[in-house]
GROMACS .gro file of C-alpha atoms in nm:
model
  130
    1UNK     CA    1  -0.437  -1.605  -2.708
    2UNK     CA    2  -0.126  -1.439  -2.710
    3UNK     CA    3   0.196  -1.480  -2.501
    4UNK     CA    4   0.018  -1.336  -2.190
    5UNK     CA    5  -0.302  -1.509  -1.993
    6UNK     CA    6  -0.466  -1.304  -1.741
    7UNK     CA    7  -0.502  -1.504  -1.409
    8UNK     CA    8  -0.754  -1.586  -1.144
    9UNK     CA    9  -0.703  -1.627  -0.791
   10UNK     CA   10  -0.909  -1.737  -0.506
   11UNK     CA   11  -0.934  -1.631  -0.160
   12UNK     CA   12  -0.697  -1.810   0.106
   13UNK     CA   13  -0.469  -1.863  -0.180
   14UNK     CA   14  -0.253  -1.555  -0.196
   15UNK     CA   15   0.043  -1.514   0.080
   16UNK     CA   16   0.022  -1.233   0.378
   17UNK     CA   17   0.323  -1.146   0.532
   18UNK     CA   18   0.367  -0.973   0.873
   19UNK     CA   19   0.565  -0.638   0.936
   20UNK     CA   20   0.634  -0.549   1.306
   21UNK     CA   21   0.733  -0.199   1.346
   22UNK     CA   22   0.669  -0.085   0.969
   23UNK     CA   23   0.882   0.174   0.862
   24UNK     CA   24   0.981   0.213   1.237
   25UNK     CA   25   0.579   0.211   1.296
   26UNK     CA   26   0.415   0.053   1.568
   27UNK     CA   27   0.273  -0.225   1.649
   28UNK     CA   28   0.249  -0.443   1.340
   29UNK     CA   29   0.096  -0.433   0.967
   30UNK     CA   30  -0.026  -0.750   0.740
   31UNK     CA   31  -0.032  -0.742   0.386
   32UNK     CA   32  -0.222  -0.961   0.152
   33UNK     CA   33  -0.034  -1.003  -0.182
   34UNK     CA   34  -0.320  -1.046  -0.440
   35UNK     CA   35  -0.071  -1.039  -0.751
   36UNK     CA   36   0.314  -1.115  -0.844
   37UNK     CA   37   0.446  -0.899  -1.065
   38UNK     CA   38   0.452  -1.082  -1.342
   39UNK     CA   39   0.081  -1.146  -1.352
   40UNK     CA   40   0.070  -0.779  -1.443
   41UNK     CA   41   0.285  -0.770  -1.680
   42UNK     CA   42   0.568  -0.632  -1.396
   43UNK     CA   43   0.367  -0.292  -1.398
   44UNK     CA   44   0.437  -0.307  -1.074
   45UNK     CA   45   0.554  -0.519  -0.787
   46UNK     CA   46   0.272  -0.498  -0.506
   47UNK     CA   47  -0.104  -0.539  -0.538
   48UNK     CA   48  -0.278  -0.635  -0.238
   49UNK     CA   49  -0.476  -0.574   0.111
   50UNK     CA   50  -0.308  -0.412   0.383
   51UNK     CA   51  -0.477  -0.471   0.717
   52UNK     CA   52  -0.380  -0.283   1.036
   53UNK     CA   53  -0.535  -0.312   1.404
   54UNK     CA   54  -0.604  -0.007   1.604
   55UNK     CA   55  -0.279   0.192   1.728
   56UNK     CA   56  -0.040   0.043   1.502
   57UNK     CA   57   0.088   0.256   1.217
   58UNK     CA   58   0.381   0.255   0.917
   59UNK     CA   59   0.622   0.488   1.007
   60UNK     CA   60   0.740   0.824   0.850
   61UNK     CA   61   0.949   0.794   0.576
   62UNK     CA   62   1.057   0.893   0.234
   63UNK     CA   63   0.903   0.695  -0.042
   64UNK     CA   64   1.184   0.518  -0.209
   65UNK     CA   65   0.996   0.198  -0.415
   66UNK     CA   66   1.311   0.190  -0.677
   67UNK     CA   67   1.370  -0.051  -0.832
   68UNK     CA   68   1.042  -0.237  -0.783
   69UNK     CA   69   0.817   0.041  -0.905
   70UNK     CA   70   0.781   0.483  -0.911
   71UNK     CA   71   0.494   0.531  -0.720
   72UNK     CA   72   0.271   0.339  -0.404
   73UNK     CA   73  -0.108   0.446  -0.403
   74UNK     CA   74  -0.328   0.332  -0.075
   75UNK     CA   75  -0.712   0.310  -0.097
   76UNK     CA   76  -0.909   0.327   0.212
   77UNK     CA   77  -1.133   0.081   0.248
   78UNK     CA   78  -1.244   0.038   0.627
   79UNK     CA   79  -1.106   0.223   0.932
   80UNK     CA   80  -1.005   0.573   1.022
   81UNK     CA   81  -0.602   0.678   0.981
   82UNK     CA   82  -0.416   0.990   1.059
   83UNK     CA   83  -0.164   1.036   0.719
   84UNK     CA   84   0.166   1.254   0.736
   85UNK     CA   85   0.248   1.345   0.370
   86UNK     CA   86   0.510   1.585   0.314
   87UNK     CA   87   0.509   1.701   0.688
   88UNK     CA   88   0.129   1.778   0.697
   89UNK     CA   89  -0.132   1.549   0.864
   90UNK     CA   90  -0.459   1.438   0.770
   91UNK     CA   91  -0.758   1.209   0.839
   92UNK     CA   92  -0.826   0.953   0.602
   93UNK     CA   93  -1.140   0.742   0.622
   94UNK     CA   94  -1.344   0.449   0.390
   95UNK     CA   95  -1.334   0.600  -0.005
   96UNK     CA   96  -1.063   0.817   0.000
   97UNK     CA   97  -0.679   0.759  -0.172
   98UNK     CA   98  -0.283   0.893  -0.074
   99UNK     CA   99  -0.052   0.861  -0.415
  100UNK     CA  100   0.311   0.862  -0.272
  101UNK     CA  101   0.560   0.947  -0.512
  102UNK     CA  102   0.946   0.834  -0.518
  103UNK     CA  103   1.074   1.109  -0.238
  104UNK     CA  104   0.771   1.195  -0.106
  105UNK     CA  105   0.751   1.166   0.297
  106UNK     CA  106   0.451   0.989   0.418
  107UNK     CA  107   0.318   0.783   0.723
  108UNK     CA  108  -0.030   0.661   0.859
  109UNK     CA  109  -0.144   0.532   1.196
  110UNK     CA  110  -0.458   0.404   1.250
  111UNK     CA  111  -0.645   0.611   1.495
  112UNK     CA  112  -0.974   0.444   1.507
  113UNK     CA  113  -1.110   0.184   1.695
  114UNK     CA  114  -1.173  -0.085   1.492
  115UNK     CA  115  -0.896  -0.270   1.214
  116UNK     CA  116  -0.816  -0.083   0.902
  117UNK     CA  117  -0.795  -0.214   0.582
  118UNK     CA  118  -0.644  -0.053   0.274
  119UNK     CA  119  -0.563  -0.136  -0.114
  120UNK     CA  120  -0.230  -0.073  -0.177
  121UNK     CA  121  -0.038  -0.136  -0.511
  122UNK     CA  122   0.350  -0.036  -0.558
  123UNK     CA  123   0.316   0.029  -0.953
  124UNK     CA  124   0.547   0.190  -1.228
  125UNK     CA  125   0.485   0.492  -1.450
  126UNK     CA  126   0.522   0.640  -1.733
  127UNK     CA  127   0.598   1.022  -1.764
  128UNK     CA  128   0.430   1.167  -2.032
  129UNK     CA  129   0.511   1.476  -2.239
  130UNK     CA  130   0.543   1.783  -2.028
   0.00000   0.00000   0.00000
């Protein structure tokens, strides 16, 4: 085994913390953090569950995850949201994915009428050849 072990972690374990007024969003947001950063290796610095009732949203704003990673990627898992990205708006639902980039503009409310519940992971890239 080298100087790296990979890590298992059981549910109730892992620390949610509570944002009122996300990003100047309403209501509130919780987020589950599944990993610390340095159980990946620091590849990035958020892995977890993001849950938010109906009504409450994170607010517009540009994407700015510097230093602690380049990119933020959500995954839809349950509920239906209403995304702003780059100034246009969009239903999002169970399946589908928003990649928000360093100085990208985004924002999502939950317009449904049940709790929402996304992956989200704040991660760091490479940029390959171009």
């Amino acid at each position: 085994m080298g100087k790296y072990s990979g890590v298992i972690k059981h549910s109730g374990s892992m620390p949610t913390k509570h944002y009122d007024h996300n990003c100047g969003g309403k209501l509130y947001v919780d987020a589950e953090r599944f990993l610390e950063p340095e159980d990946v290796l620091f590849a990035g610095s958020f892995f977890g569950r993001v849950t938010m009732p109906p009504g409450s949203s994170i607010g517009y704003h540009e994407q700015n995850c510097t230093p602690a990673g380049d990119f933020e990627i959500y995954y839809i898992i349950s509920g239906k949201y209403l995304a702003t990205f780059n100034g246009k708006e969009e239903e999002l639902g169970p399946g589908d994915v928003m990649v928000c980039m360093n100085g990208d503009w985004n924002g999502m409310e939950n317009i449904g009428e049940e709790e929402g519940v996304c992956l989200a992971m704040i991660l760091t890239g490479k940029k390959g050849e171009e």
